[in-house]
PDB file of C-alpha atoms in Angstrom:
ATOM      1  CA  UNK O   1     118.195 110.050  84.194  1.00 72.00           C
ATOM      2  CA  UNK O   2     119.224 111.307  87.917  1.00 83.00           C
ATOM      3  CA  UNK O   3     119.866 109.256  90.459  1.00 87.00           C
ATOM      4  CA  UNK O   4     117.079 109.990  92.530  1.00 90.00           C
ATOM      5  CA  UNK O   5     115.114 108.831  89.124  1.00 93.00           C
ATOM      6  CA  UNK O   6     116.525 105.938  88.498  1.00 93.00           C
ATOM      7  CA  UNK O   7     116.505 104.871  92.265  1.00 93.00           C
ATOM      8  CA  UNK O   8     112.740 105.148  92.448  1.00 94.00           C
ATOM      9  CA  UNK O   9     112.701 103.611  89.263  1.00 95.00           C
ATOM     10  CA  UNK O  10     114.308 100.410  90.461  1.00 95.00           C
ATOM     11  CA  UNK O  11     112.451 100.178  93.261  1.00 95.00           C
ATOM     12  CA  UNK O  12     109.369 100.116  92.215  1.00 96.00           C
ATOM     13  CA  UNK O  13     110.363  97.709  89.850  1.00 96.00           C
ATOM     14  CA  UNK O  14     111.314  95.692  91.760  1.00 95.00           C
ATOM     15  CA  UNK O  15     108.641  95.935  94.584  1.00 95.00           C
ATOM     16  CA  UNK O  16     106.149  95.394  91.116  1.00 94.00           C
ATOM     17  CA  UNK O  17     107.863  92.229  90.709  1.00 93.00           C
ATOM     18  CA  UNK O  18     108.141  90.853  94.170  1.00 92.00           C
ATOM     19  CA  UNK O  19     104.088  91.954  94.533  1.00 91.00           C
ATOM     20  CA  UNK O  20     103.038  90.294  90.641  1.00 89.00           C
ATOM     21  CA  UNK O  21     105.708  87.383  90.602  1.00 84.00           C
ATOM     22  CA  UNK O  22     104.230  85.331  93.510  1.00 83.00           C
ATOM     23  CA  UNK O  23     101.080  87.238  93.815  1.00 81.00           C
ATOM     24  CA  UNK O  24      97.734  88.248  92.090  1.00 80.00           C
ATOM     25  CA  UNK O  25      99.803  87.939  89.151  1.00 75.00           C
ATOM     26  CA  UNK O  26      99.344  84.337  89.055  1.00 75.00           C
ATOM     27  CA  UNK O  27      95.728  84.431  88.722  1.00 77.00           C
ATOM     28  CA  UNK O  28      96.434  86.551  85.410  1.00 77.00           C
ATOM     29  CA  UNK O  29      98.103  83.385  83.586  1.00 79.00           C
ATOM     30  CA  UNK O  30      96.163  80.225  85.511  1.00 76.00           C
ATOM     31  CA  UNK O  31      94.894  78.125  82.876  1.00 75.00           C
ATOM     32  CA  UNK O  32      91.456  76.695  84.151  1.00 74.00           C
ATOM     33  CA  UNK O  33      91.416  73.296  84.575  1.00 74.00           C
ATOM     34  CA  UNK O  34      87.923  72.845  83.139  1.00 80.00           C
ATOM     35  CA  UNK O  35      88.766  74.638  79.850  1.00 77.00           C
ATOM     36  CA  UNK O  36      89.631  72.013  76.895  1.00 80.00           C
ATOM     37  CA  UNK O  37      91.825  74.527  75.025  1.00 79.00           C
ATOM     38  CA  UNK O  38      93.458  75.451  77.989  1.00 78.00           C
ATOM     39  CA  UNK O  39      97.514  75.999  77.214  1.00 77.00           C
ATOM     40  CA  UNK O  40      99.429  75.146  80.251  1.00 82.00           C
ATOM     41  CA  UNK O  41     102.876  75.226  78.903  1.00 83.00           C
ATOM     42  CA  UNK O  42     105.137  77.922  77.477  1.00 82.00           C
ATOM     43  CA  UNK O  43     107.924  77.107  75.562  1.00 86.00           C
ATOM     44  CA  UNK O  44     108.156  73.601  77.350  1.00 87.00           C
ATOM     45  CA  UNK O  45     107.801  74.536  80.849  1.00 89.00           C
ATOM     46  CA  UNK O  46     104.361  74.983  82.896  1.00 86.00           C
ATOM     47  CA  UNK O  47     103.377  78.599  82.134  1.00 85.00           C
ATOM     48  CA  UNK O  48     102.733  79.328  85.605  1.00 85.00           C
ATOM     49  CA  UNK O  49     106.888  77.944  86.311  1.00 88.00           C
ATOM     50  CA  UNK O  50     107.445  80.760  83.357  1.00 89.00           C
ATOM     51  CA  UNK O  51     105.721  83.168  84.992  1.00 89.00           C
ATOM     52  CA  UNK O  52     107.648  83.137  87.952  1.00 89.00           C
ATOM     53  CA  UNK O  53     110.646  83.403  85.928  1.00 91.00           C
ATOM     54  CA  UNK O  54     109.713  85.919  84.422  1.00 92.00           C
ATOM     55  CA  UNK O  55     109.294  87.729  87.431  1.00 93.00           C
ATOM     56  CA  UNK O  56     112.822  86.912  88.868  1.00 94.00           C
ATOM     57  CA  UNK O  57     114.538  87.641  85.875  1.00 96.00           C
ATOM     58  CA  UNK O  58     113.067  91.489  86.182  1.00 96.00           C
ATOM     59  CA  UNK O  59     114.418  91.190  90.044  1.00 96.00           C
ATOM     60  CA  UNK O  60     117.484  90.203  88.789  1.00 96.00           C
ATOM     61  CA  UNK O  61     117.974  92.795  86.172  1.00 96.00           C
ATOM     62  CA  UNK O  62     116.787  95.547  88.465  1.00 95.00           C
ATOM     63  CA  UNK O  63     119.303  94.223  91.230  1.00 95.00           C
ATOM     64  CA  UNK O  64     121.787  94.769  88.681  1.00 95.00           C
ATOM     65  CA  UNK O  65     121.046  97.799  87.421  1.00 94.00           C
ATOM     66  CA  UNK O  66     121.441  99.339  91.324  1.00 93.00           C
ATOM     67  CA  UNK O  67     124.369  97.662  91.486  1.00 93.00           C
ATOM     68  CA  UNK O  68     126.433  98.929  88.563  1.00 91.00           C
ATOM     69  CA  UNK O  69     124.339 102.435  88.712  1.00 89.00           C
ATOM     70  CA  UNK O  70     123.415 103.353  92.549  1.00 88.00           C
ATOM     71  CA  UNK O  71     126.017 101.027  94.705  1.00 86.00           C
ATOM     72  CA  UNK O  72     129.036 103.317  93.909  1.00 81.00           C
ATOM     73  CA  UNK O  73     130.919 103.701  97.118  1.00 75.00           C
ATOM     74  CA  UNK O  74     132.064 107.072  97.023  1.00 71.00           C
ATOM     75  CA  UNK O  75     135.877 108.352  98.397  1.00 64.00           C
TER      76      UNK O  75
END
């Protein structure tokens, strides 16, 4: 993959997750309150918590994937 490839990769990764993360995303995984067999954990935690996680976790790798790949400071 090229540079220019993986750039635009990242950032729309990463754009993706800032837009889903705290966004319409949410509305996606909101249990309804009225619904008896509702689910509103995940693995222990609130699944809307996990969702956010989620979310920052694919920041996180994307931020470190332009680190060790793009952010080479050339001589």
């Amino acid at each position: 993959m090229t540079n220019r490839r993986l750039r635009n990769a990242v950032i729309i990764t990463f754009v993706l997750a800032m837009f889903m993360g705290p966004g319409p995303g949410l509305r996606l995984v909101n249990p309804d309150a009225s619904d008896p067999g509702a689910t509103f954990t995940f693995a222990g935690i609130p699944i809307v918590y996990a969702w956010g996680l989620f979310w920052y976790f694919v920041q996180l790798i994307a931020i470190i994937v332009a680190y060790r790949k793009l952010w080479i400071e050339e001589e």
